[in-house]
Coordinates of C-alpha atoms in Angstrom, one line a residue:
X1 CA 0.0 0.0 0.0
X2 CA 1.7 3.2 -1.1
X3 CA 0.9 6.7 -2.2
X4 CA 3.6 7.8 -4.6
X5 CA 7.3 7.7 -4.8
X6 CA 8.0 9.4 -1.5
X7 CA 5.7 7.4 0.6
X8 CA 7.0 4.3 2.4
X9 CA 5.3 1.0 1.7
X10 CA 2.9 -0.5 4.2
X11 CA 2.1 -4.1 4.1
X12 CA -1.2 -5.1 5.9
X13 CA -1.6 -8.8 6.1
X14 CA -5.0 -8.7 4.2
X15 CA -6.9 -5.7 2.8
X16 CA -10.5 -5.1 1.8
X17 CA -11.0 -3.2 -1.4
X18 CA -13.9 -2.4 -3.6
X19 CA -14.1 -4.3 -6.9
X20 CA -14.2 -7.8 -8.3
X21 CA -10.6 -8.4 -9.4
X22 CA -7.4 -8.6 -7.3
X23 CA -5.5 -5.3 -7.7
X24 CA -1.8 -5.2 -8.4
X25 CA -1.3 -1.9 -6.5
X26 CA -3.2 -0.4 -3.5
X27 CA -3.3 3.2 -2.3
X28 CA -4.3 4.9 0.9
X29 CA -5.4 7.8 -1.2
X30 CA -5.7 6.8 -4.9
X31 CA -4.2 9.4 -7.4
X32 CA -7.0 8.6 -9.8
X33 CA -10.6 7.5 -9.0
X34 CA -10.2 4.2 -10.8
X35 CA -7.2 3.2 -8.7
X36 CA -7.7 0.7 -5.8
X37 CA -8.3 2.4 -2.4
X38 CA -7.8 0.3 0.7
X39 CA -11.1 0.2 2.5
X40 CA -10.4 -2.2 5.5
X41 CA -6.9 -3.3 6.5
X42 CA -6.6 -6.6 8.3
X43 CA -3.8 -7.2 10.7
X44 CA -2.9 -10.8 11.9
X45 CA -0.6 -11.4 14.8
X46 CA -0.4 -13.6 17.9
X47 CA 0.3 -10.6 20.2
X48 CA -2.5 -8.0 20.7
X49 CA -0.1 -5.3 21.8
X50 CA 2.0 -5.5 18.6
X51 CA -1.1 -5.9 16.5
X52 CA -2.8 -2.8 17.9
X53 CA 0.4 -0.7 17.4
X54 CA 0.8 -1.9 13.8
X55 CA -2.9 -1.3 13.1
X56 CA -2.5 2.2 14.6
X57 CA 0.1 3.0 11.9
X58 CA -2.3 2.0 9.2
X59 CA -5.0 4.1 10.8
X60 CA -2.7 7.1 11.0
X61 CA -1.9 6.8 7.3
X62 CA -5.5 6.5 6.3
X63 CA -6.3 9.6 8.4
X64 CA -3.5 11.4 6.7
X65 CA -4.8 10.4 3.2
X66 CA -8.4 11.6 4.1
X67 CA -8.2 14.6 6.5
X68 CA -12.0 14.7 6.9
X69 CA -12.2 11.0 7.8
X70 CA -13.7 10.4 11.2
X71 CA -12.8 6.8 11.9
X72 CA -10.9 3.9 10.5
X73 CA -12.1 0.3 10.9
X74 CA -9.4 -2.4 11.1
X75 CA -9.9 -6.1 11.6
X76 CA -7.4 -7.6 14.1
X77 CA -6.9 -11.3 14.3
X78 CA -5.0 -13.5 16.7
X79 CA -4.2 -16.5 14.4
X80 CA -3.1 -18.7 17.3
X81 CA -6.1 -18.5 19.5
X82 CA -8.5 -17.8 16.6
X83 CA -9.9 -14.5 18.0
X84 CA -11.0 -11.5 16.0
X85 CA -11.6 -8.0 17.1
X86 CA -12.9 -4.9 15.4
X87 CA -10.6 -2.0 16.0
X88 CA -12.2 1.4 15.5
X89 CA -9.6 4.2 15.5
X90 CA -10.8 7.7 16.1
X91 CA -8.6 10.7 15.8
X92 CA -7.8 10.6 19.5
X93 CA -8.6 7.1 20.7
X94 CA -9.1 3.5 19.9
X95 CA -12.3 1.5 20.6
X96 CA -12.0 -2.3 20.3
X97 CA -14.7 -4.9 20.4
X98 CA -14.7 -7.8 22.7
X99 CA -12.8 -10.7 21.1
X100 CA -14.8 -13.0 18.9
X101 CA -13.8 -16.7 19.3
X102 CA -14.0 -18.0 15.7
X103 CA -13.8 -21.6 17.0
X104 CA -17.3 -21.2 18.5
X105 CA -20.5 -21.0 16.5
X106 CA -21.5 -17.8 18.4
X107 CA -18.3 -16.0 17.2
X108 CA -18.8 -17.3 13.6
X109 CA -22.5 -16.1 13.6
X110 CA -21.5 -12.7 14.9
X111 CA -18.8 -12.4 12.2
X112 CA -21.3 -13.5 9.5
X113 CA -23.9 -11.0 10.8
X114 CA -21.3 -8.1 10.7
X115 CA -20.3 -9.0 7.1
X116 CA -24.0 -9.2 6.1
X117 CA -24.7 -5.8 7.6
X118 CA -21.7 -4.3 6.0
X119 CA -22.7 -5.6 2.5
X120 CA -25.9 -3.6 2.7
X121 CA -23.9 -0.4 2.2
X122 CA -24.3 3.0 3.7
X123 CA -27.8 4.4 4.3
X124 CA -27.3 7.0 1.5
X125 CA -26.3 4.3 -1.0
X126 CA -29.3 2.2 -0.1
X127 CA -31.6 5.2 -0.5
X128 CA -30.1 6.1 -3.9
X129 CA -30.4 2.5 -5.2
X130 CA -34.0 2.2 -4.0
X131 CA -35.1 5.6 -5.5
X132 CA -33.1 5.5 -8.7
X133 CA -35.6 3.1 -10.3
X134 CA -38.6 5.2 -9.3
X135 CA -37.2 8.7 -10.2
X136 CA -38.9 10.3 -13.1
X137 CA -36.6 11.1 -15.9
X138 CA -36.7 14.4 -17.6
X139 CA -36.3 14.4 -21.4

């Protein structure tokens, strides 16, 4: 993940991007609209302290790329104990969810529910898609 020649490369373990194909290059702040913007970084470690510090660097970079951004969502996963946390970085703080145990059906259901809700889109996007078919078109 980079933003030009002078920016240093960041290497999240996994990233969420919009689109259907695997991108060759990712950007915190794409130079062109058609470039691939990182939407959700995922950090995987077996030590929460290291994970939170590394995720904080990604959050800082994403805030720098979008000065009006209010929060950054990062998924943090402990691959040894199979726990996942949602890390929400604000400009001055971090809010973390309770760990989801992905070995238990309750943790798997909660994760599935979160992904289902996120696939619905933002409320404005939902309204636009619902009303676009019913809007009268002017000649």
